[in-house]
Coordinates of C-alpha atoms in Angstrom, one line a residue:
Chain A
M1 CA -20.1 -13.4 -26.1
K2 CA -18.5 -13.5 -22.7
Y3 CA -20.7 -11.0 -21.1
L4 CA -23.6 -13.2 -23.0
D5 CA -22.1 -16.1 -21.5
Q6 CA -21.2 -14.9 -18.6
I7 CA -25.2 -13.6 -17.8
D8 CA -26.4 -17.0 -18.4
L9 CA -24.7 -18.2 -16.1
F10 CA -25.4 -15.9 -13.4
L11 CA -29.3 -16.8 -13.9
S12 CA -28.8 -20.4 -14.5
K13 CA -27.2 -20.3 -10.6
G14 CA -29.2 -18.4 -9.2
L15 CA -31.8 -20.8 -10.4
M16 CA -30.5 -23.7 -9.2
I17 CA -30.6 -21.9 -5.7
V18 CA -34.8 -21.7 -7.0
G19 CA -34.6 -25.2 -7.2
G20 CA -32.5 -26.4 -4.7
I21 CA -35.5 -24.5 -2.1
A22 CA -37.9 -25.5 -3.8
L23 CA -36.4 -29.5 -3.7
L24 CA -36.1 -28.7 0.2
L25 CA -39.2 -27.0 0.2
L26 CA -40.9 -30.3 -1.0
M27 CA -39.1 -33.0 1.3
I28 CA -40.3 -31.2 4.0
L29 CA -43.9 -31.0 3.2
A30 CA -44.0 -34.4 1.8
T31 CA -42.5 -35.2 5.1
G32 CA -44.6 -32.9 6.9
N33 CA -47.6 -33.9 5.7
V34 CA -47.1 -37.9 7.0
T35 CA -46.3 -36.2 9.9
L36 CA -50.2 -34.8 10.5
R37 CA -51.5 -37.7 8.7
I38 CA -50.2 -39.5 11.8
F39 CA -52.7 -37.0 14.6
H40 CA -55.1 -36.5 11.5
V41 CA -54.7 -33.4 11.2
P42 CA -53.4 -33.3 7.7
F43 CA -53.0 -30.5 4.9
S44 CA -55.3 -31.7 2.3
G45 CA -53.9 -28.9 -0.4
C46 CA -50.1 -31.3 -0.3
Y47 CA -50.1 -32.7 -3.4
E48 CA -51.0 -29.7 -5.1
I49 CA -48.1 -28.0 -3.4
I50 CA -45.3 -31.2 -4.2
S51 CA -46.2 -30.9 -7.7
F52 CA -46.1 -27.2 -7.9
L53 CA -42.7 -27.5 -6.4
G54 CA -41.9 -29.9 -8.6
A55 CA -42.1 -28.1 -11.2
I56 CA -40.2 -26.1 -10.2
V57 CA -37.4 -28.0 -8.8
T58 CA -36.9 -29.6 -12.0
A59 CA -37.4 -26.1 -14.2
A60 CA -35.0 -24.4 -12.4
A61 CA -32.3 -27.1 -13.1
L62 CA -32.5 -27.0 -17.8
G63 CA -30.7 -24.0 -18.3
Y64 CA -27.3 -25.3 -16.0
T65 CA -27.6 -29.0 -16.4
Q66 CA -27.7 -28.0 -20.7
R67 CA -24.4 -25.7 -19.2
N68 CA -23.0 -29.0 -17.6
R69 CA -23.9 -31.0 -21.0
D70 CA -25.3 -33.8 -18.3
H71 CA -27.9 -35.2 -20.4
I72 CA -27.5 -38.0 -21.8
I73 CA -25.8 -38.2 -25.4
V74 CA -25.4 -41.2 -27.3
D75 CA -22.3 -40.3 -29.0
I76 CA -21.1 -44.5 -30.0
L77 CA -20.6 -42.8 -33.8
S78 CA -20.2 -39.1 -33.6
D79 CA -17.2 -39.3 -31.7
K80 CA -15.9 -41.2 -34.8
F81 CA -16.6 -38.0 -37.0
P82 CA -13.1 -36.1 -37.9
P83 CA -13.4 -32.9 -35.6
A84 CA -13.7 -29.8 -38.8
I85 CA -17.3 -32.3 -39.3
K86 CA -17.9 -32.4 -35.1
K87 CA -18.2 -28.9 -34.6
T88 CA -20.5 -28.3 -37.4
V89 CA -22.6 -31.6 -36.3
D90 CA -22.4 -29.4 -33.1
A91 CA -23.4 -26.2 -33.7
V92 CA -26.6 -27.4 -36.3
S93 CA -27.5 -29.5 -32.7
Y94 CA -26.8 -26.2 -30.5
L95 CA -29.5 -24.2 -33.1
I96 CA -31.9 -26.7 -32.8
V97 CA -32.0 -27.1 -29.1
A98 CA -32.1 -23.7 -28.7
V99 CA -34.4 -23.2 -31.4
F100 CA -37.4 -26.0 -30.5
F101 CA -36.7 -24.6 -26.0
A102 CA -37.6 -21.6 -27.4
I103 CA -40.7 -22.5 -29.1
V104 CA -41.6 -24.5 -25.6
S105 CA -41.3 -21.6 -23.6
R106 CA -43.2 -20.0 -26.5
Q107 CA -46.3 -22.1 -25.5
T108 CA -45.5 -22.4 -22.3
L109 CA -46.5 -18.9 -21.6
L110 CA -49.4 -18.9 -23.4
W111 CA -50.3 -21.9 -21.8
G112 CA -50.0 -19.6 -19.0
L113 CA -51.7 -16.7 -20.0
Q114 CA -54.3 -18.5 -21.7
I115 CA -55.0 -20.2 -18.0
R116 CA -54.3 -16.7 -15.7
E117 CA -57.1 -15.9 -18.7
T118 CA -59.3 -18.3 -18.2
G119 CA -59.0 -17.6 -14.1
E120 CA -58.6 -21.2 -13.4
L121 CA -57.5 -22.8 -9.9
S122 CA -55.4 -25.2 -8.7
E123 CA -58.7 -28.2 -7.9
T124 CA -58.3 -28.1 -3.6
L125 CA -57.0 -25.4 -2.5
K126 CA -58.8 -22.5 -5.1
I127 CA -55.5 -20.5 -5.5
I128 CA -54.0 -19.1 -8.8
Y129 CA -51.2 -21.8 -10.2
H130 CA -50.3 -19.9 -13.0
P131 CA -47.0 -18.7 -11.6
F132 CA -45.7 -21.4 -11.7
I133 CA -46.1 -21.9 -14.8
F134 CA -44.4 -18.4 -16.4
G135 CA -41.7 -20.2 -13.8
V136 CA -41.9 -23.3 -16.0
A137 CA -41.4 -21.0 -19.4
V138 CA -38.5 -19.3 -17.9
G139 CA -37.0 -22.9 -17.5
F140 CA -37.1 -23.2 -20.9
A141 CA -36.0 -19.5 -21.8
F142 CA -32.7 -20.6 -19.9
L143 CA -33.0 -24.2 -21.5
A144 CA -32.9 -22.2 -24.8
L145 CA -30.9 -19.2 -23.8
S146 CA -27.7 -22.5 -23.2
G147 CA -28.5 -23.9 -26.6
A148 CA -28.0 -19.9 -28.4
V149 CA -24.8 -19.6 -26.4
D150 CA -23.0 -22.8 -26.7
F151 CA -24.1 -22.4 -30.4
F152 CA -22.6 -19.0 -30.6
K153 CA -19.7 -20.7 -28.9
V154 CA -19.1 -23.0 -31.7
L155 CA -19.4 -20.6 -34.7
L156 CA -16.5 -18.2 -32.5
N157 CA -14.5 -21.3 -32.5
S158 CA -14.3 -20.7 -27.9
E159 CA -15.0 -24.4 -27.7
D160 CA -14.8 -27.4 -29.0
G161 CA -17.7 -29.0 -28.2
E162 CA -16.9 -32.2 -25.6
G163 CA -17.6 -32.8 -22.4
K164 CA -20.4 -34.9 -21.4
V165 CA -21.8 -36.9 -18.1
Y166 CA -24.0 -40.2 -17.9
Y167 CA -26.1 -41.3 -15.7
E168 CA -28.7 -43.8 -15.0
Chain B
M1 CA -49.0 -42.3 -46.8
N2 CA -50.3 -44.4 -44.5
E3 CA -50.1 -43.5 -40.4
A4 CA -48.1 -46.7 -39.1
M5 CA -45.7 -46.2 -41.8
I6 CA -44.5 -42.2 -40.8
G7 CA -44.4 -43.9 -37.4
V8 CA -42.3 -46.0 -38.6
Y9 CA -39.9 -43.5 -40.4
G10 CA -40.3 -41.3 -36.7
I11 CA -38.1 -44.1 -35.2
G12 CA -35.7 -44.2 -38.0
I13 CA -35.4 -40.3 -37.9
M14 CA -35.3 -40.4 -34.2
F15 CA -32.1 -42.5 -34.3
A16 CA -30.2 -41.4 -37.0
V17 CA -30.7 -37.3 -35.0
L18 CA -29.6 -39.6 -32.2
F19 CA -26.8 -41.5 -32.8
F20 CA -25.8 -38.7 -35.4
L21 CA -26.1 -35.3 -34.4
R22 CA -24.9 -36.2 -30.3
I23 CA -28.3 -34.3 -29.3
P24 CA -29.5 -35.3 -25.9
A25 CA -31.7 -38.0 -26.0
G26 CA -35.1 -36.7 -24.2
F27 CA -34.1 -33.8 -26.3
T28 CA -34.6 -36.0 -29.3
M29 CA -37.1 -37.8 -28.6
A30 CA -39.6 -35.0 -27.6
I31 CA -38.1 -32.6 -31.1
V32 CA -39.1 -36.0 -33.6
G33 CA -42.3 -36.1 -31.6
F34 CA -43.2 -33.0 -31.9
C35 CA -42.1 -33.0 -35.7
G36 CA -44.2 -35.8 -36.3
I37 CA -46.7 -34.4 -34.2
A38 CA -46.8 -31.6 -36.7
Y39 CA -46.8 -34.1 -39.6
V40 CA -49.7 -36.3 -38.4
T41 CA -52.4 -33.2 -37.2
S42 CA -51.1 -29.8 -38.2
I43 CA -48.5 -27.4 -36.4
P44 CA -50.5 -25.1 -35.0
A45 CA -51.8 -28.2 -33.4
A46 CA -48.7 -29.8 -31.9
C47 CA -47.6 -26.1 -30.9
G48 CA -50.5 -26.5 -28.5
M49 CA -50.2 -29.8 -27.0
I50 CA -46.2 -28.8 -26.6
G51 CA -47.0 -26.2 -23.5
S52 CA -49.8 -27.7 -21.9
E53 CA -48.0 -31.6 -22.4
L54 CA -45.0 -30.2 -20.9
W55 CA -46.9 -28.6 -17.8
N56 CA -48.6 -31.7 -17.6
I57 CA -45.6 -34.1 -17.4
F58 CA -43.4 -31.7 -14.4
S59 CA -45.7 -31.2 -12.3
S60 CA -47.2 -34.3 -12.1
Y61 CA -47.3 -35.5 -8.5
G62 CA -45.4 -39.0 -9.3
L63 CA -42.6 -37.9 -10.9
T64 CA -41.7 -35.9 -7.1
V65 CA -40.9 -39.3 -6.6
I66 CA -37.3 -38.7 -9.1
P67 CA -35.8 -36.0 -7.6
M68 CA -36.3 -37.7 -3.3
F69 CA -35.1 -41.4 -3.8
I70 CA -31.7 -39.2 -6.0
L71 CA -31.7 -37.0 -2.9
V72 CA -31.5 -39.1 -0.7
G73 CA -29.2 -40.9 -2.7
E74 CA -26.3 -38.1 -2.7
F75 CA -27.2 -37.8 1.1
I76 CA -25.9 -41.5 1.6
H77 CA -22.8 -40.9 -1.0
Y78 CA -21.7 -37.8 0.4
A79 CA -21.6 -38.3 4.0
G80 CA -19.0 -41.1 2.5
Y81 CA -21.8 -44.4 4.4
N82 CA -19.3 -45.9 0.9
D83 CA -16.6 -45.9 2.9
S84 CA -18.5 -48.0 5.9
L85 CA -20.5 -50.2 4.3
Y86 CA -17.5 -51.0 2.2
H87 CA -15.4 -51.6 5.9
A88 CA -18.4 -53.6 7.1
T89 CA -18.7 -55.9 5.0
H90 CA -14.9 -56.5 4.7
R91 CA -14.9 -57.5 8.2
W92 CA -17.1 -59.8 7.0
F93 CA -15.9 -61.3 3.4
G94 CA -12.6 -60.2 3.2
H95 CA -10.7 -63.1 4.6
Y96 CA -12.1 -65.5 2.4
R97 CA -10.3 -66.1 -1.7
G98 CA -11.1 -63.2 -3.9
G99 CA -13.3 -61.5 -0.7
L100 CA -12.8 -58.4 -1.3
A101 CA -14.3 -58.9 -4.6
M102 CA -17.6 -60.9 -2.9
T103 CA -16.9 -57.6 -0.3
T104 CA -17.8 -55.5 -3.7
I105 CA -20.2 -56.9 -4.8
M106 CA -22.2 -57.1 -1.5
A107 CA -20.9 -53.8 -0.5
S108 CA -22.4 -52.7 -4.2
A109 CA -25.6 -54.5 -3.5
A110 CA -25.9 -52.7 0.4
F111 CA -25.4 -48.9 -1.6
S112 CA -27.2 -50.1 -4.1
A113 CA -30.3 -50.2 -1.5
I114 CA -30.6 -46.4 -1.3
S115 CA -28.6 -44.9 -4.3
G116 CA -31.2 -46.2 -7.4
S117 CA -27.8 -45.4 -9.7
N118 CA -25.4 -47.2 -11.9
T119 CA -23.1 -44.6 -12.1
A120 CA -23.6 -43.4 -9.0
T121 CA -22.5 -46.8 -7.6
A122 CA -20.0 -47.9 -10.3
A123 CA -18.1 -44.2 -9.2
T124 CA -18.7 -44.6 -5.7
M125 CA -17.4 -48.1 -5.2
S126 CA -14.5 -47.5 -7.6
T127 CA -12.9 -44.9 -5.1
V128 CA -13.2 -47.0 -2.3
A129 CA -12.1 -50.9 -3.7
I130 CA -10.0 -50.8 -6.3
P131 CA -7.5 -49.5 -4.0
S132 CA -8.2 -51.9 -1.7
M133 CA -8.0 -54.8 -4.4
K134 CA -4.8 -53.4 -5.0
K135 CA -3.4 -53.1 -2.2
Y136 CA -4.0 -57.6 -1.7
G137 CA -2.9 -57.6 -5.5
Y138 CA -6.2 -58.8 -7.2
H139 CA -6.0 -58.9 -10.9
P140 CA -7.0 -56.2 -12.7
M141 CA -9.9 -57.5 -14.2
L142 CA -10.9 -58.9 -11.6
N143 CA -10.7 -55.2 -9.0
A144 CA -12.3 -53.3 -12.2
G145 CA -15.1 -55.8 -13.2
S146 CA -16.2 -57.0 -9.4
V147 CA -17.1 -53.3 -8.7
A148 CA -18.3 -52.4 -12.5
A149 CA -20.7 -55.7 -11.8
G150 CA -21.6 -54.9 -8.9
A151 CA -22.8 -51.5 -9.9
T152 CA -24.9 -52.8 -12.2
L153 CA -27.3 -53.5 -8.8
G154 CA -27.9 -49.7 -8.9
V155 CA -30.6 -49.8 -10.7
L156 CA -31.8 -53.2 -9.2
I157 CA -32.1 -53.2 -6.0
P158 CA -34.9 -50.7 -4.7
P159 CA -35.1 -48.0 -4.9
S160 CA -34.5 -47.9 -8.3
I161 CA -35.0 -45.1 -10.6
V162 CA -35.4 -46.8 -13.7
L163 CA -38.1 -49.3 -11.8
V164 CA -39.7 -45.9 -10.6
V165 CA -40.3 -44.0 -13.6
Y166 CA -41.3 -47.6 -15.2
G167 CA -43.8 -47.7 -12.5
L168 CA -44.7 -44.2 -13.8
Y169 CA -44.8 -44.1 -17.4
T170 CA -46.7 -47.7 -17.3
G171 CA -48.8 -46.6 -14.3
Q172 CA -48.0 -49.4 -12.3
S173 CA -47.2 -49.4 -8.1
I174 CA -43.4 -48.7 -7.6
G175 CA -44.3 -50.4 -4.5
K176 CA -45.6 -53.4 -5.9
L177 CA -42.5 -52.7 -8.5
F178 CA -39.6 -52.3 -5.7
F179 CA -41.3 -55.4 -4.3
G180 CA -41.8 -58.1 -6.9
N181 CA -38.0 -56.9 -6.9
V182 CA -36.6 -57.9 -3.8
I183 CA -36.7 -62.0 -5.2
P184 CA -34.6 -61.3 -8.6
S185 CA -32.0 -58.6 -6.2
V186 CA -30.7 -61.4 -4.0
I187 CA -30.6 -63.8 -6.9
L188 CA -28.4 -61.8 -9.4
T189 CA -27.1 -60.6 -5.6
V190 CA -25.7 -64.0 -5.3
L191 CA -25.2 -65.3 -9.0
I192 CA -22.5 -62.5 -8.8
A193 CA -21.1 -62.9 -6.0
A194 CA -20.8 -67.0 -6.7
T195 CA -18.7 -65.6 -10.1
V196 CA -16.4 -64.1 -7.6
F197 CA -15.7 -68.0 -6.4
F198 CA -16.0 -69.2 -9.1
I199 CA -13.3 -67.1 -10.8
C200 CA -11.3 -67.9 -7.8
H201 CA -11.3 -71.0 -7.8
R202 CA -10.6 -70.8 -11.9
H203 CA -7.4 -68.4 -10.9
P204 CA -6.5 -69.0 -7.0
D205 CA -4.0 -65.9 -7.9
W206 CA -6.3 -63.4 -9.2
G207 CA -8.1 -62.8 -5.7
P208 CA -6.2 -63.7 -2.4
K209 CA -7.2 -64.5 1.3
G210 CA -6.7 -61.4 2.7
E211 CA -6.6 -60.9 6.5
K212 CA -9.5 -61.9 9.6
S213 CA -10.9 -59.5 11.5
S214 CA -12.6 -61.4 15.1
W215 CA -15.3 -61.3 15.8
K216 CA -15.5 -58.0 17.7
Q217 CA -14.4 -56.2 14.7
R218 CA -16.7 -57.3 13.3
F219 CA -19.3 -56.3 15.0
Q220 CA -17.7 -52.8 15.7
A221 CA -18.3 -52.5 12.0
L222 CA -21.8 -53.2 11.8
P223 CA -23.6 -50.2 13.6
E224 CA -22.8 -47.8 10.3
A225 CA -24.4 -49.8 8.0
L226 CA -26.7 -50.2 10.2
D227 CA -28.3 -46.6 8.9
I228 CA -28.0 -47.2 5.8
L229 CA -30.2 -51.3 6.5
I230 CA -32.9 -48.3 8.3
L231 CA -33.6 -45.9 5.8
F232 CA -34.5 -49.3 3.0
A233 CA -36.6 -50.6 5.8
V234 CA -38.6 -47.4 6.5
I235 CA -39.1 -47.1 2.3
M236 CA -39.6 -50.9 1.8
F237 CA -42.3 -50.3 4.9
A238 CA -44.2 -47.2 4.0
L239 CA -44.0 -49.3 0.4
F240 CA -45.2 -52.5 1.5
T241 CA -48.5 -51.4 4.0
G242 CA -49.2 -48.4 1.7
I243 CA -49.8 -45.7 4.1
V244 CA -48.0 -43.0 2.4
T245 CA -47.8 -42.1 -0.9
A246 CA -44.0 -43.6 -3.2
T247 CA -42.7 -39.8 -3.0
E248 CA -44.1 -39.6 0.5
A249 CA -41.8 -42.1 1.0
A250 CA -39.2 -41.1 0.2
A251 CA -39.5 -37.6 1.3
V252 CA -39.5 -39.3 4.4
S253 CA -36.5 -41.6 4.5
C254 CA -34.2 -38.5 2.7
T255 CA -35.0 -36.3 6.4
L256 CA -34.8 -39.0 7.8
G257 CA -31.2 -39.7 6.0
L258 CA -30.3 -36.2 6.3
I259 CA -30.9 -36.4 10.1
I260 CA -29.2 -39.4 10.5
C261 CA -26.0 -37.9 8.6
L262 CA -25.6 -34.7 10.3
A263 CA -26.3 -36.3 13.8
R264 CA -23.3 -38.4 12.8
R265 CA -21.6 -35.3 11.6
K266 CA -20.8 -37.2 8.9
L267 CA -22.5 -34.4 5.9
T268 CA -20.6 -31.1 6.4
W269 CA -22.4 -28.0 4.4
N270 CA -20.7 -28.2 0.9
G271 CA -21.3 -32.0 1.1
F272 CA -25.5 -31.0 1.4
V273 CA -24.6 -28.0 -1.2
T274 CA -23.4 -30.4 -3.8
S275 CA -26.5 -33.2 -2.7
I276 CA -29.1 -30.3 -3.9
K277 CA -27.2 -29.1 -7.3
D278 CA -26.8 -32.8 -8.4
T279 CA -29.8 -34.2 -7.1
L280 CA -31.5 -30.8 -9.0
R281 CA -29.1 -32.3 -12.1
I282 CA -30.1 -35.9 -12.2
S283 CA -33.8 -34.9 -12.0
C284 CA -33.7 -32.5 -14.8
M285 CA -31.7 -35.1 -17.2
V286 CA -34.4 -37.8 -15.9
F287 CA -37.6 -35.8 -16.5
M288 CA -36.8 -35.0 -19.7
I289 CA -36.0 -38.2 -21.3
I290 CA -39.2 -38.5 -19.4
A291 CA -41.0 -35.8 -21.3
G292 CA -39.3 -36.8 -24.3
A293 CA -40.9 -40.0 -24.3
V294 CA -44.1 -38.7 -23.0
I295 CA -44.1 -36.8 -26.5
F296 CA -42.4 -39.9 -28.6
G297 CA -45.2 -41.8 -27.2
R298 CA -47.7 -39.4 -28.2
F299 CA -46.8 -39.0 -31.8
L300 CA -46.5 -42.4 -32.1
T301 CA -50.1 -43.3 -30.5
L302 CA -51.1 -40.6 -33.8
T303 CA -49.8 -43.1 -35.8
R304 CA -51.5 -45.9 -34.7
L305 CA -47.7 -48.1 -35.0
P306 CA -47.5 -50.0 -31.7
F307 CA -51.2 -51.2 -31.8
E308 CA -50.4 -51.7 -36.0
A309 CA -47.5 -53.6 -34.1
A310 CA -49.2 -55.8 -32.5
G311 CA -52.2 -57.3 -34.9
W312 CA -49.0 -57.8 -37.4
I313 CA -46.6 -59.5 -35.4
S314 CA -50.0 -61.3 -33.3
G315 CA -51.2 -62.1 -36.2
L316 CA -47.6 -64.7 -37.0
G317 CA -49.0 -66.8 -35.0
L318 CA -45.4 -67.3 -33.3
P319 CA -45.2 -68.4 -29.4
N320 CA -45.3 -65.4 -27.2
W321 CA -42.0 -66.6 -25.4
M322 CA -40.6 -66.5 -28.3
L323 CA -41.4 -62.6 -28.8
L324 CA -40.7 -61.9 -25.7
W325 CA -37.2 -63.1 -26.2
V326 CA -37.2 -60.9 -29.3
I327 CA -38.1 -58.1 -27.9
L328 CA -35.7 -59.0 -25.5
F329 CA -32.6 -59.2 -27.7
C330 CA -33.4 -55.7 -28.5
Y331 CA -32.8 -54.7 -24.9
I332 CA -29.9 -56.1 -24.7
I333 CA -29.0 -54.4 -28.1
G334 CA -30.1 -51.2 -27.2
G335 CA -28.7 -51.4 -23.2
C336 CA -25.0 -52.3 -25.7
I337 CA -25.4 -49.2 -27.1
M338 CA -27.3 -46.5 -25.1
D339 CA -27.7 -45.6 -22.0
A340 CA -30.5 -48.1 -20.3
L341 CA -32.9 -45.7 -19.0
A342 CA -32.6 -43.6 -22.1
F343 CA -33.3 -47.5 -23.7
L344 CA -36.3 -48.0 -21.8
L345 CA -37.9 -45.2 -22.2
V346 CA -37.9 -44.6 -26.3
S347 CA -39.0 -48.8 -26.9
L348 CA -41.8 -49.2 -23.9
P349 CA -44.1 -47.5 -26.3
I350 CA -42.5 -50.2 -28.8
F351 CA -43.1 -52.6 -26.8
Y352 CA -45.2 -51.6 -23.9
P353 CA -48.3 -52.8 -25.5
L354 CA -47.1 -55.5 -27.9
V355 CA -46.1 -57.1 -24.2
M356 CA -49.0 -56.5 -22.5
Q357 CA -51.2 -58.1 -26.0
M358 CA -49.4 -61.0 -25.0
G359 CA -50.4 -61.4 -21.8
Y360 CA -47.0 -61.0 -19.2
D361 CA -47.5 -59.0 -16.2
P362 CA -46.3 -56.0 -16.2
I363 CA -44.6 -56.3 -13.3
W364 CA -42.9 -59.5 -13.4
F365 CA -42.2 -57.5 -17.5
G366 CA -40.6 -54.8 -15.4
Q367 CA -38.1 -56.8 -13.7
I368 CA -37.3 -58.1 -16.5
I369 CA -36.2 -55.6 -19.5
T370 CA -34.4 -53.8 -15.9
I371 CA -32.3 -56.5 -15.3
V372 CA -31.3 -57.3 -19.4
T373 CA -31.5 -53.5 -19.8
T374 CA -28.4 -53.1 -17.3
M375 CA -26.6 -56.1 -18.2
G376 CA -26.2 -54.0 -21.2
S377 CA -24.4 -51.4 -18.7
I378 CA -20.7 -53.9 -18.7
M379 CA -21.4 -55.0 -22.1
P380 CA -19.2 -53.0 -25.1
P381 CA -19.6 -51.1 -27.0
I382 CA -21.4 -48.5 -24.4
G383 CA -21.9 -50.2 -21.4
I384 CA -21.3 -47.6 -19.0
C385 CA -19.9 -48.7 -16.0
C386 CA -17.2 -50.1 -17.2
Y387 CA -16.5 -46.5 -18.6
V388 CA -16.8 -44.7 -15.3
V389 CA -14.4 -47.7 -14.3
A390 CA -12.3 -47.3 -16.3
G391 CA -12.6 -43.6 -15.6
M392 CA -12.0 -43.7 -11.9
A393 CA -8.7 -46.8 -11.9
K394 CA -7.0 -44.8 -14.2
D395 CA -4.7 -47.6 -14.8
I396 CA -7.1 -50.3 -15.8
P397 CA -7.6 -49.9 -19.1
L398 CA -11.4 -49.8 -20.6
R399 CA -10.2 -53.4 -22.7
D400 CA -9.0 -54.7 -18.6
V401 CA -12.7 -54.0 -17.7
F402 CA -14.7 -55.2 -20.5
K403 CA -13.3 -58.7 -20.7
G404 CA -13.6 -58.1 -16.4
S405 CA -17.7 -58.1 -15.9
M406 CA -17.9 -60.3 -19.9
Y407 CA -17.6 -63.3 -17.0
Y408 CA -20.3 -62.7 -14.8
I409 CA -23.1 -61.8 -17.7
P410 CA -23.7 -65.4 -17.6
S411 CA -25.1 -64.6 -14.4
Y412 CA -27.6 -62.9 -15.8
I413 CA -28.3 -64.5 -17.7
I414 CA -28.5 -67.4 -15.5
A415 CA -31.3 -64.2 -13.5
I416 CA -33.4 -64.2 -16.9
I417 CA -34.4 -68.1 -16.6
L418 CA -34.9 -67.9 -14.0
L419 CA -37.3 -65.1 -14.4
M420 CA -39.2 -66.8 -17.2
L421 CA -39.3 -70.6 -15.6
S422 CA -41.2 -68.6 -12.4
P423 CA -43.0 -65.1 -13.1
Y424 CA -44.6 -66.2 -9.8
W425 CA -41.9 -67.1 -7.2
T426 CA -39.5 -65.2 -8.5
V427 CA -41.4 -61.7 -8.3
L428 CA -45.3 -62.1 -8.2
V429 CA -44.7 -63.6 -4.5
L430 CA -43.9 -60.7 -3.2
S431 CA -45.4 -57.9 -5.7
N432 CA -48.9 -59.2 -4.4
L433 CA -49.1 -58.6 -1.0
V434 CA -48.5 -55.0 -1.3
R435 CA -51.5 -53.4 -0.3

């Protein structure tokens, strides 16, 4: 369990680095395109690349965000539960999250495979874009993995299921 | 079973899962929406939809504005501009009775002009303002209440993430939403500052006068505050002229913000890395709520519930203003028990078609519900801003933070009434100017 958790953490952090690079590229590309437009030489495929980078930015953070409990949880009622019930509820919710996002990851992967098989290209640049879809599928797989790790942690009593960060 | 009834059950199940199962709001909406679609259509149809739908959301060009606006706020936050803003406003307003509390409101408004987040503003201003007010003997309720109320300006003053998400979800222009938001933001900032004045008038010992700064000191404190003004002006000018998209405006302000922070040697490597990391986490959280809301919205559309509800309510023959108040009441309750953004996205698929059918302006409605939901962030029992302030100011009990915040509720109600009485002069006059 410990090793699985460490592998999950290591890979999630690795994906965060990929996401960070995509974020900075997104910023540079959008700013660069504005500058190029001033000189009447816009980069025509800019919107497409920005969209693909945006997908990577979000997908790369899915596992790490779940690990850090950064998602908004409404715990106004569940906070009042006795510890044993809270633990059971946590186990159930982690399991649901793991199963659901495993399905989502699989379906996204299948969607990417379908795009690859049909040879679909992006509208403006006419480039293949299924690798980005695979990237999103990998992000969801990490989210499912984090959910599964959390589930086993609760089962093995190594975590109390607490910890959340709110943000608006 | 009637399809609309499936939608009603879906909403009930979604809230039950949200409140009892501790599953994040975005995930809950996605899971219940997915199961609902599978029930209404078929499991293969739902599975076929989910992959392509999520890819379309994640790779939406419009949504890339979110990480960009978050990133510029993070750069400014980690560069310590909160201190500079507080220092500058303190020089100008600190010598009045309750001046430090007013300073907090003004500095929060200025920080919000870049940040776009309630909780980020609450956390930032708590660290800066609370120790200063404590030093000058401010009453804990005035101290914490002003920080919490000031922080609510985070989602109100453009660029607001809540407004961005509202615009993207409803297909409204973000530029129009931001400009329509300028007058309501000013009104609310003035009303909150006026509330401090009235509190200090009623309880003179709650906010003693601070030391007076010379004119030289006042002007010396301005240059760094001007950086924020420049960034704000860049964003607003770019959106106003329509020469760039919202994403480009946000990206340019990011780049400019980074250059300013580096030129002034205010952003460390650690601050830079943490800004990126925080941006990724927060963007991911926001995206998942949007994705969940879109999937849940698809399910509701399949059940035809929003249309049936709109038809049923219009058949009641009640005046529109009364229906609007009922909707706003739902938002107040929702804002009290849920995060503003999450509730907004949960409720929009239900209420937005209704409001459009009643003939209200979508830009105006966006401003109204932003104010209403942000008011919820200082109301018990959830009042997220109060929790953040209480978490930062360990010696002020949560009860006092909530009590102190309650003084500001009339400001929100007055602002809402003003917006309702004069939609044109409060919202539409500026939003209509945007190209």
